[in-house]
Short mmCIF file of C-alpha atoms in Angstrom, two decimals:
data_model
loop_
_atom_site.label_atom_id
_atom_site.label_comp_id
_atom_site.label_asym_id
_atom_site.label_seq_id
_atom_site.Cartn_x
_atom_site.Cartn_y
_atom_site.Cartn_z
CA MET A 1373 19.90 15.58 40.67
CA LEU A 1374 17.72 16.47 37.51
CA LEU A 1375 16.68 13.65 35.35
CA GLU A 1376 14.37 14.43 32.38
CA ARG A 1377 13.20 11.96 29.63
CA ILE A 1378 12.61 13.56 26.24
CA TYR A 1379 10.50 11.20 24.22
CA ASP A 1380 9.71 11.23 20.47
CA GLU A 1381 6.53 9.40 19.83
CA ASP A 1382 7.24 9.43 16.08
CA LEU A 1383 10.39 7.20 16.22
CA ALA A 1384 9.53 5.84 19.70
CA GLN A 1385 12.93 7.23 20.88
CA ALA A 1386 13.90 8.53 24.27
CA SER A 1387 16.77 10.76 25.11
CA TYR A 1388 17.76 12.09 28.64
CA VAL A 1389 19.04 15.16 30.31
CA ILE A 1390 20.95 14.46 33.57
CA GLY A 1391 22.06 17.46 35.57
CA CYS A 1392 23.64 18.53 38.88
CA GLN A 1393 21.51 21.33 40.37
CA ALA A 1394 24.30 22.32 42.65
CA SER A 1395 26.83 22.86 39.85
CA GLY A 1396 24.36 23.83 37.17
CA GLU A 1397 25.91 21.47 34.68
CA ALA A 1398 24.07 18.80 32.48
CA VAL A 1399 24.75 15.99 30.14
CA VAL A 1400 22.45 15.10 27.28
CA VAL A 1401 22.33 11.32 26.30
CA ASP A 1402 21.15 10.15 22.83
CA PRO A 1403 19.83 13.55 21.62
CA ARG A 1404 17.89 13.73 18.43
CA ARG A 1405 18.88 16.29 15.61
CA ASP A 1406 16.30 19.02 16.21
CA ILE A 1407 17.86 20.17 19.54
CA ARG A 1408 15.58 23.10 20.60
CA VAL A 1409 13.92 20.91 23.17
CA TYR A 1410 17.25 20.50 25.07
CA LEU A 1411 18.20 24.10 24.92
CA GLU A 1412 14.85 25.14 26.14
CA LEU A 1413 14.92 22.63 29.00
CA ALA A 1414 18.25 23.71 30.10
CA GLU A 1415 17.27 27.33 30.01
CA ARG A 1416 14.22 26.63 32.10
CA LYS A 1417 16.14 24.75 34.67
CA GLY A 1418 19.12 27.11 34.80
CA MET A 1419 21.52 24.55 33.51
CA ARG A 1420 24.45 24.68 31.21
CA ILE A 1421 24.76 21.62 28.77
CA ALA A 1422 28.42 20.83 29.45
CA ALA A 1423 28.48 17.34 27.95
CA VAL A 1424 26.72 15.22 25.19
CA THR A 1425 27.04 11.59 24.61
CA GLU A 1426 25.26 8.61 22.98
CA THR A 1427 24.99 4.94 23.79
CA HIS A 1428 25.89 3.60 20.33
CA ILE A 1429 25.86 4.25 16.56
CA HIS A 1430 22.10 4.54 16.00
CA ALA A 1431 20.34 3.00 12.94
CA ASP A 1432 16.87 4.50 13.40
CA TYR A 1433 17.47 8.19 13.58
CA LEU A 1434 20.17 10.62 13.01
CA SER A 1435 22.05 11.51 16.05
CA GLY A 1436 22.01 15.18 17.44
CA THR A 1437 25.31 14.82 19.28
CA ARG A 1438 27.30 16.96 17.00
CA GLU A 1439 24.48 19.48 16.52
CA LEU A 1440 24.12 19.99 20.21
CA ALA A 1441 27.88 20.25 20.88
CA ALA A 1442 28.22 22.87 18.06
CA ALA A 1443 25.41 24.88 19.59
CA THR A 1444 26.49 24.81 23.30
CA GLY A 1445 30.20 24.11 23.24
CA ALA A 1446 29.47 20.87 25.21
CA THR A 1447 32.24 18.21 25.22
CA MET A 1448 31.19 15.19 23.07
CA PHE A 1449 31.78 11.69 24.48
CA VAL A 1450 31.42 8.59 22.26
CA SER A 1451 32.30 4.85 22.53
CA ASP A 1452 35.79 3.59 21.76
CA GLU A 1453 34.79 0.05 22.18
CA GLY A 1454 33.84 -2.54 19.40
CA GLY A 1455 36.96 -2.56 17.47
CA PRO A 1456 38.10 -0.70 14.47
CA ASP A 1457 34.86 -1.51 12.27
CA TRP A 1458 32.99 0.43 14.78
CA THR A 1459 35.10 3.39 15.47
CA TYR A 1460 33.48 6.78 15.28
CA GLY A 1461 34.83 8.85 12.22
CA ASP A 1462 36.19 12.15 11.61
CA GLY A 1463 33.10 14.14 12.65
CA PHE A 1464 34.05 13.11 16.15
CA ASP A 1465 37.63 14.14 16.07
CA ASP A 1466 36.93 16.54 19.03
CA ALA A 1467 35.11 13.97 21.10
CA VAL A 1468 36.39 12.07 24.19
CA ARG A 1469 36.55 8.28 23.26
CA MET A 1470 35.33 6.24 26.10
CA LYS A 1471 36.28 2.72 27.13
CA ASP A 1472 34.41 0.64 29.63
CA GLY A 1473 34.64 2.33 33.13
CA HIS A 1474 35.06 5.95 31.77
CA ARG A 1475 33.35 8.40 33.95
CA ILE A 1476 31.67 11.74 33.16
CA ARG A 1477 31.55 13.90 36.29
CA LEU A 1478 29.19 16.87 36.54
CA GLY A 1479 29.25 18.32 40.12
CA ASN A 1480 27.74 15.60 42.21
CA ILE A 1481 26.70 13.50 39.29
CA THR A 1482 28.82 10.56 37.87
CA VAL A 1483 27.87 8.98 34.57
CA GLU A 1484 29.88 5.69 34.11
CA ALA A 1485 30.16 3.99 30.84
CA VAL A 1486 29.62 0.22 30.82
CA HIS A 1487 30.39 -1.80 27.55
CA THR A 1488 27.27 -3.81 26.87
CA PRO A 1489 27.79 -5.28 23.47
CA GLY A 1490 25.08 -7.31 21.60
CA HIS A 1491 22.68 -4.81 19.80
CA THR A 1492 25.93 -3.36 18.43
CA PRO A 1493 29.64 -4.18 19.16
CA GLU A 1494 30.48 -0.62 20.46
CA HIS A 1495 27.24 -0.21 22.67
CA LEU A 1496 27.54 1.48 25.95
CA SER A 1497 25.11 1.77 28.78
CA PHE A 1498 25.42 4.44 31.48
CA LEU A 1499 25.31 3.92 35.29
CA VAL A 1500 24.33 7.23 36.99
CA THR A 1501 25.15 7.92 40.63
CA ASP A 1502 23.69 10.96 42.41
CA GLY A 1503 26.47 11.75 44.80
CA ALA A 1504 24.39 13.99 46.87
CA GLN A 1505 22.03 11.10 47.90
CA ALA A 1506 24.06 7.79 47.41
CA ASP A 1507 27.48 6.33 46.84
CA GLU A 1508 26.31 3.62 44.31
CA PRO A 1509 24.52 3.83 41.00
CA GLY A 1510 20.59 4.15 41.21
CA PHE A 1511 20.00 4.47 37.47
CA MET A 1512 21.12 2.65 34.17
CA LEU A 1513 20.52 4.19 30.84
CA THR A 1514 20.51 1.15 28.71
CA GLY A 1515 20.23 2.64 25.27
CA ASP A 1516 19.33 -0.24 22.90
CA PHE A 1517 20.50 -2.97 25.20
CA VAL A 1518 17.66 -3.63 27.68
CA PHE A 1519 14.25 -2.26 27.02
CA VAL A 1520 11.06 -2.71 29.13
CA GLY A 1521 10.22 -6.35 28.51
CA ASP A 1522 12.52 -6.85 25.67
CA LEU A 1523 16.10 -6.49 24.26
CA GLY A 1524 17.70 -4.72 21.55
CA ARG A 1525 17.73 -6.80 18.44
CA PRO A 1526 21.27 -8.01 17.36
CA ASP A 1527 20.38 -8.55 13.75
CA LEU A 1528 20.29 -4.99 12.40
CA LEU A 1529 23.95 -5.16 11.34
CA ASP A 1530 22.94 -7.95 8.78
CA GLU A 1531 19.55 -6.39 7.98
CA ALA A 1532 20.67 -2.83 7.44
CA ALA A 1533 24.37 -2.54 7.49
CA GLY A 1534 25.58 -5.18 5.13
CA GLY A 1535 26.72 -7.58 7.74
CA VAL A 1536 26.74 -11.36 7.22
CA ASP A 1537 25.64 -13.52 10.01
CA THR A 1538 26.75 -11.09 12.64
CA ARG A 1539 23.39 -11.68 14.33
CA PHE A 1540 24.73 -14.96 15.94
CA GLN A 1541 27.71 -13.36 17.64
CA GLY A 1542 25.61 -10.32 18.63
CA ALA A 1543 23.18 -12.79 20.30
CA LYS A 1544 26.05 -14.36 22.09
CA ASP A 1545 27.35 -10.99 23.19
CA LEU A 1546 23.86 -9.88 24.39
CA PHE A 1547 23.62 -13.04 26.49
CA ALA A 1548 27.10 -12.30 28.09
CA SER A 1549 26.17 -8.66 28.60
CA LEU A 1550 23.01 -9.61 30.45
CA ARG A 1551 24.79 -12.26 32.58
CA ASP A 1552 27.95 -10.29 33.38
CA ARG A 1553 26.91 -6.54 33.44
CA PHE A 1554 23.10 -6.23 33.89
CA LEU A 1555 22.07 -9.06 36.23
CA THR A 1556 24.98 -8.32 38.59
CA LEU A 1557 23.34 -4.90 39.46
CA PRO A 1558 21.17 -4.55 42.50
CA ASP A 1559 17.28 -5.04 41.88
CA TYR A 1560 16.55 -1.43 42.93
CA VAL A 1561 18.57 0.08 39.87
CA GLN A 1562 16.11 1.83 37.63
CA VAL A 1563 16.33 0.98 33.86
CA LEU A 1564 15.93 3.88 31.39
CA PRO A 1565 15.86 2.58 27.87
CA ALA A 1566 16.22 4.56 24.53
CA HIS A 1567 13.17 3.17 22.91
CA GLY A 1568 9.46 2.24 23.72
CA ALA A 1569 6.68 0.45 21.91
CA GLY A 1570 6.62 1.01 18.23
CA SER A 1571 10.38 0.91 17.71
CA ALA A 1572 11.80 -1.48 15.09
CA CYS A 1573 14.88 -1.86 17.35
CA GLY A 1574 13.24 -4.80 19.14
CA LYS A 1575 10.13 -7.05 18.61
CA ALA A 1576 8.16 -6.79 21.89
CA LEU A 1577 9.05 -3.30 23.55
CA GLY A 1578 6.76 -2.26 26.33
CA ALA A 1579 5.05 1.07 26.46
CA ILE A 1580 5.96 1.69 30.13
CA PRO A 1581 8.80 4.24 30.11
CA ALA A 1582 10.98 2.69 32.83
CA SER A 1583 11.72 -0.51 34.65
CA THR A 1584 14.08 -1.86 37.28
CA VAL A 1585 16.77 -4.62 37.14
CA GLY A 1586 14.64 -6.58 39.63
CA TYR A 1587 11.59 -6.46 37.52
CA GLU A 1588 13.30 -7.47 34.42
CA ARG A 1589 15.28 -10.33 36.22
CA ALA A 1590 11.97 -11.66 37.45
CA PHE A 1591 9.48 -11.12 34.64
CA SER A 1592 11.18 -10.63 31.20
CA TRP A 1593 10.95 -13.30 28.61
CA TRP A 1594 14.78 -13.72 28.56
CA SER A 1595 15.23 -14.18 32.33
CA THR A 1596 14.43 -17.97 32.29
CA TYR A 1597 17.19 -18.47 29.86
CA LEU A 1598 19.72 -16.67 31.95
CA ARG A 1599 18.55 -18.44 35.07
CA ASN A 1600 19.15 -21.88 33.31
CA ASP A 1601 22.29 -20.77 31.46
CA ASP A 1602 20.61 -21.61 28.26
CA GLU A 1603 22.42 -19.57 25.72
CA GLN A 1604 21.15 -21.49 22.62
CA GLY A 1605 17.49 -21.22 23.73
CA PHE A 1606 17.97 -17.54 24.23
CA ILE A 1607 19.47 -17.09 20.88
CA ASP A 1608 16.84 -19.05 19.18
CA ASP A 1609 14.02 -17.05 20.86
CA LEU A 1610 15.81 -13.68 20.47
CA LEU A 1611 16.34 -14.11 16.64
CA GLY A 1612 12.85 -15.44 15.88
CA GLY A 1613 10.11 -13.06 14.75
CA GLN A 1614 12.04 -9.87 14.50
CA PRO A 1615 10.41 -7.14 12.48
CA ASP A 1616 11.69 -5.83 9.15
CA ALA A 1617 14.48 -3.46 9.43
CA HIS A 1618 13.66 -0.36 7.24
CA ALA A 1619 15.98 0.30 4.43
CA TYR A 1620 17.06 3.75 5.64
CA PHE A 1621 18.54 2.31 8.66
CA ALA A 1622 21.63 1.69 6.49
CA ARG A 1623 21.99 5.39 5.69
CA MET A 1624 21.63 6.16 9.45
CA LYS A 1625 24.27 3.74 10.34
CA THR A 1626 26.78 5.22 7.92
CA GLU A 1627 26.05 8.86 8.69
CA ASN A 1628 26.00 8.41 12.38
CA ARG A 1629 29.31 6.83 12.38
CA VAL A 1630 30.97 9.32 10.12
CA GLY A 1631 29.25 12.21 11.93
CA PRO A 1632 26.00 13.66 10.76
CA ALA A 1633 26.10 17.08 8.87
CA LEU A 1634 25.34 20.04 10.81
CA LEU A 1635 21.98 21.64 9.96
CA GLU A 1636 21.82 24.82 7.92
CA GLY A 1637 19.16 27.15 6.90
CA THR A 1638 16.59 26.04 9.46
CA GLY A 1639 14.89 29.39 9.60
CA GLU A 1640 11.42 30.38 8.52
CA LEU A 1641 10.08 28.31 5.64
CA ARG A 1642 8.89 30.04 2.40
CA GLU A 1643 5.20 30.04 1.81
CA TYR A 1644 4.40 29.19 -1.74
CA THR A 1645 1.51 30.36 -3.77
CA ALA A 1646 -0.39 27.81 -5.89
CA ALA A 1647 0.98 29.40 -9.03
CA GLU A 1648 4.61 29.22 -7.64
CA LEU A 1649 4.25 25.57 -6.59
CA THR A 1650 2.72 24.64 -9.95
CA ALA A 1651 5.80 26.25 -11.74
CA ALA A 1652 8.10 24.48 -9.47
CA LEU A 1653 6.36 21.19 -9.95
CA GLY A 1654 6.08 21.77 -13.71
CA ALA A 1655 9.80 22.33 -14.00
CA ASP A 1656 10.49 19.26 -11.84
CA GLU A 1657 12.23 21.41 -9.37
CA ALA A 1658 10.36 20.40 -6.31
CA ILE A 1659 8.44 17.32 -4.76
CA PHE A 1660 5.03 17.89 -3.09
CA VAL A 1661 4.39 16.22 0.25
CA ASP A 1662 0.65 15.74 0.84
CA SER A 1663 0.38 15.48 4.79
CA ARG A 1664 -3.29 14.50 4.89
CA ASP A 1665 -4.57 10.99 5.72
CA HIS A 1666 -5.21 8.48 3.11
CA HIS A 1667 -9.03 9.10 2.93
CA ALA A 1668 -8.59 12.66 1.92
CA VAL A 1669 -5.71 11.84 -0.40
CA HIS A 1670 -7.92 9.36 -2.22
CA GLU A 1671 -10.42 12.23 -2.97
CA GLY A 1672 -7.71 14.00 -4.89
CA THR A 1673 -4.07 14.88 -4.52
CA VAL A 1674 -1.22 16.45 -6.46
CA PRO A 1675 0.13 14.29 -9.32
CA ARG A 1676 3.48 12.46 -8.31
CA SER A 1677 3.10 13.80 -4.79
CA LEU A 1678 4.40 11.79 -1.71
CA ASN A 1679 1.93 11.02 1.06
CA VAL A 1680 3.38 11.55 4.53
CA PRO A 1681 0.25 11.56 6.78
CA GLY A 1682 0.54 13.96 9.57
CA ILE A 1683 3.17 15.15 11.89
CA ALA A 1684 2.84 12.34 14.38
CA LYS A 1685 4.78 9.87 12.08
CA ALA A 1686 6.44 12.30 9.58
CA ALA A 1687 9.97 11.03 10.26
CA SER A 1688 9.07 7.31 10.02
CA TYR A 1689 7.04 7.53 6.84
CA GLY A 1690 9.18 10.49 5.31
CA ALA A 1691 12.17 8.00 5.44
CA TRP A 1692 10.20 5.50 3.57
CA VAL A 1693 9.42 7.77 0.63
CA TYR A 1694 12.40 10.10 0.14
CA ASP A 1695 15.97 8.93 -0.03
CA PRO A 1696 18.41 11.99 0.33
CA GLN A 1697 21.26 9.91 -1.00
CA THR A 1698 19.50 9.81 -4.39
CA GLU A 1699 17.13 12.68 -4.43
CA GLU A 1700 18.23 16.38 -4.57
CA ARG A 1701 14.99 17.93 -5.33
CA PRO A 1702 13.50 19.72 -2.15
CA LEU A 1703 10.12 19.11 -0.56
CA VAL A 1704 7.34 21.50 -0.40
CA LEU A 1705 5.01 20.53 2.41
CA LEU A 1706 1.21 20.87 2.83
CA ALA A 1707 0.68 22.55 6.26
CA ALA A 1708 -1.84 24.44 8.02
CA ASP A 1709 0.52 27.29 8.78
CA ALA A 1710 4.26 28.18 9.13
CA GLU A 1711 4.37 26.65 12.75
CA GLU A 1712 2.97 23.25 11.48
CA ALA A 1713 5.51 23.32 8.59
CA ALA A 1714 8.33 24.06 10.85
CA GLU A 1715 7.19 21.16 12.96
CA LEU A 1716 7.01 18.79 10.02
CA ARG A 1717 10.48 19.78 9.04
CA ASP A 1718 11.88 19.11 12.43
CA HIS A 1719 10.60 15.53 12.23
CA LEU A 1720 12.08 15.09 8.77
CA VAL A 1721 15.55 16.14 9.74
CA ARG A 1722 15.55 13.43 12.54
CA VAL A 1723 15.93 11.03 9.69
CA GLY A 1724 18.41 13.18 7.70
CA ILE A 1725 15.72 14.69 5.25
CA ASP A 1726 17.11 18.28 5.25
CA ARG A 1727 15.83 19.67 1.94
CA VAL A 1728 12.63 21.38 2.66
CA ALA A 1729 11.96 24.46 0.62
CA GLY A 1730 8.62 25.60 1.93
CA TYR A 1731 5.00 24.93 2.25
CA VAL A 1732 1.54 25.61 1.02
CA THR A 1733 -1.62 25.87 3.16
CA SER A 1734 -4.21 24.40 0.77
CA LEU A 1735 -4.62 22.59 -2.49
CA GLU A 1736 -6.71 25.26 -4.03
CA GLY A 1737 -5.52 26.24 -7.36
CA LEU A 1738 -3.49 22.98 -7.84
CA GLU A 1739 -4.09 20.29 -10.38
CA LEU A 1740 -5.34 17.14 -8.71
CA VAL A 1741 -5.76 13.59 -9.58
CA GLU A 1742 -7.63 10.67 -7.75
CA PRO A 1743 -5.30 7.77 -7.00
CA LYS A 1744 -6.43 4.40 -8.45
CA LEU A 1745 -8.33 2.19 -6.10
CA VAL A 1746 -9.77 -1.35 -6.28
CA SER A 1747 -12.41 -2.59 -3.84
CA PRO A 1748 -12.11 -6.04 -2.13
CA ASP A 1749 -15.26 -7.22 -4.01
CA ALA A 1750 -13.70 -6.48 -7.33
CA LEU A 1751 -10.10 -7.70 -6.70
CA GLY A 1752 -10.70 -11.12 -8.22
CA ASP A 1753 -11.62 -9.62 -11.65
CA PHE A 1754 -9.24 -6.76 -11.48
CA PRO A 1755 -6.32 -7.05 -14.08
CA HIS A 1756 -3.04 -6.96 -12.26
CA VAL A 1757 0.47 -8.38 -12.49
CA LEU A 1758 1.17 -8.37 -8.91
CA LEU A 1759 -0.70 -8.22 -5.58
CA LEU A 1760 1.85 -6.79 -3.03
CA ASP A 1761 1.60 -6.83 0.68
CA VAL A 1762 3.55 -3.92 2.28
CA ARG A 1763 3.00 -4.81 5.87
CA ASN A 1764 5.77 -6.34 8.10
CA ARG A 1765 6.76 -9.87 7.42
CA THR A 1766 5.29 -11.04 10.76
CA GLU A 1767 2.00 -9.50 9.73
CA HIS A 1768 2.17 -11.32 6.36
CA ALA A 1769 3.03 -14.56 8.00
CA ASP A 1770 -0.05 -14.22 10.37
CA GLY A 1771 -2.38 -13.91 7.38
CA SER A 1772 -2.26 -12.66 3.86
CA ILE A 1773 -4.32 -12.36 0.80
CA PRO A 1774 -3.99 -15.48 -1.46
CA GLY A 1775 -1.52 -14.98 -4.24
CA SER A 1776 0.02 -11.79 -2.62
CA GLU A 1777 3.71 -11.39 -2.35
CA HIS A 1778 5.57 -9.43 0.42
CA LEU A 1779 7.67 -6.39 0.39
CA SER A 1780 7.55 -4.30 3.47
CA GLY A 1781 6.86 -0.55 3.24
CA GLY A 1782 10.07 0.56 4.65
CA ARG A 1783 11.96 -1.35 1.98
CA ALA A 1784 9.85 -0.87 -1.17
CA LEU A 1785 11.59 2.32 -2.54
CA TRP A 1786 15.01 0.47 -2.29
CA HIS A 1787 13.84 -2.72 -3.92
CA THR A 1788 11.97 -1.46 -7.03
CA ASP A 1789 14.01 -3.82 -9.23
CA GLU A 1790 11.92 -6.72 -7.57
CA LEU A 1791 8.77 -5.16 -8.95
CA PRO A 1792 7.37 -5.65 -12.63
CA ALA A 1793 7.96 -2.68 -14.85
CA GLU A 1794 4.77 -3.14 -16.84
CA GLY A 1795 1.15 -3.65 -15.70
CA THR A 1796 -0.61 -2.80 -12.52
CA ILE A 1797 0.49 -3.51 -9.06
CA VAL A 1798 -2.14 -3.87 -6.45
CA THR A 1799 -0.92 -2.89 -2.88
CA TYR A 1800 -2.37 -3.38 0.56
CA CYS A 1801 -1.31 -3.04 4.21
CA GLN A 1802 -3.48 -3.60 7.28
CA SER A 1803 -5.92 -0.72 7.08
CA GLY A 1804 -4.80 1.59 4.33
CA VAL A 1805 -2.42 4.14 6.04
CA ARG A 1806 0.96 2.58 5.14
CA ASN A 1807 -0.42 1.42 1.81
CA SER A 1808 -1.05 5.00 0.77
CA VAL A 1809 2.39 6.08 1.72
CA VAL A 1810 4.12 3.30 -0.14
CA ALA A 1811 1.80 3.58 -3.26
CA SER A 1812 2.64 7.30 -3.48
CA ALA A 1813 6.34 6.54 -3.62
CA LEU A 1814 5.97 3.81 -6.21
CA ARG A 1815 3.73 6.03 -8.53
CA ARG A 1816 6.49 8.59 -8.32
CA GLU A 1817 8.88 6.07 -9.45
CA GLY A 1818 6.73 5.31 -12.42
CA PHE A 1819 4.80 2.30 -11.42
CA ASP A 1820 1.12 1.76 -12.09
CA VAL A 1821 -0.30 1.20 -8.64
CA ALA A 1822 -3.80 0.57 -7.57
CA GLU A 1823 -4.48 0.45 -3.68
CA LEU A 1824 -6.72 -2.07 -2.28
CA ASP A 1825 -9.46 0.01 -0.65
CA GLY A 1826 -9.76 -0.94 2.87
CA SER A 1827 -6.50 -2.89 2.61
CA TYR A 1828 -6.30 -6.24 4.47
CA GLN A 1829 -9.06 -5.48 6.96
CA GLY A 1830 -11.47 -4.54 4.29
CA TRP A 1831 -10.68 -7.83 2.44
CA VAL A 1832 -11.11 -10.11 5.43
CA SER A 1833 -14.35 -8.64 6.16
CA VAL A 1834 -15.81 -9.81 3.07
CA ALA A 1835 -17.77 -13.15 3.67
CA GLY A 1836 -16.01 -16.02 2.28
CA ASN A 1837 -12.52 -14.59 2.08
CA GLU A 1838 -10.04 -16.86 3.77
CA PRO A 1839 -6.34 -15.51 4.38
CA VAL A 1840 -3.36 -17.66 3.78
CA LEU A 1841 -1.12 -18.54 6.90
CA ALA A 1842 2.58 -18.88 6.68
CA GLY A 1843 3.51 -22.38 5.35
CA ALA A 1844 0.14 -22.95 3.73
CA ALA A 1845 -0.37 -23.06 -0.06
CA ALA A 1846 -1.68 -19.92 -1.64
#
């Protein structure tokens, strides 16, 4: 059996390629939208991608199931659990709809769907049996059900999909799925989750790529509650301290359910000259993306540009600052060369940002401005109407600058109505990276923003500055 994990550090997302080497057939589980990595792997291993499936309707990235099926002719398999509100849409008319117990067979390999609701109502996990070696499953692809050291959060339908108090039923379902489906498995079954540390789909995900049923049974934070049949204690612990859900998650949920559009025009990107880009920006026909870190941006950047610092988190931060539902102007990227520009674009399409017109390799010949900054020492005397903390709410609760209000960076662009239209807003994060990203988006929306230089870390390093803790008076 071939079993390969494809991991995207940007979105902390894992997909899997499972193949029977005897028959040369493979299935891809939870693919991302830039599918070249799967095609190249299949070619290297002499495999034909015969099937493609996913564990659930994802919220944090755009699924590549349709894209991969269109490119390879593979059969799509999707969940048919969860009821009519969670039925896949017209984009999956050609897909096989799976109920609990459905089996995908590829030569000696059997992939069995197990309904494990909780994170979402339609969620499936997949038990994998290598028939050449064993008669029973040895692996479980748990999707967003069981992570290493954590569980998939059940509150995203409330936080990102417009649900009302669905988190409580989701938590109950998760407890039942653990008790009835996960903990009934042998200890030796390997657990292969769809996310790792850094994902917003849980609050304490481990960085180790895999676990076992036995290890999670013995050492996970939730195991004591299951041993004691303490459902309410489990629910309280599970729902407490979850990180903010990024606003773009709502768009991902909708598009993934209906069926993400197939990519078009992903050939070579156009290289702009400074004069061409200046003309496009002057006519308001394009948006410039400065891909440098915030220190370089602070020395000078293109007016009204968006800061998406580097390839590593381009999907994550790109989704914070560009909403393709409301913005049609294409992006022009700052990149070292055509290869880097293409890689940046690959990251962006993972979150449905498809409008990339081209790139430039330097800022030479472009008009530049220096973003407004304020030092921690000068903050007290600096005139401003709002001090805005754009970190996660858990970070804000652990310590914030007195007088600051909170709006997490992944939600800011969608909640500009909560910000003052007049006057200067001072923004900060932990070290300055997220702050620069959010500030660029708010400036583009017309807000007067000054970034706190050094952000929270810079402020707390000043002698005499005392942070406010949650529940304390500002």
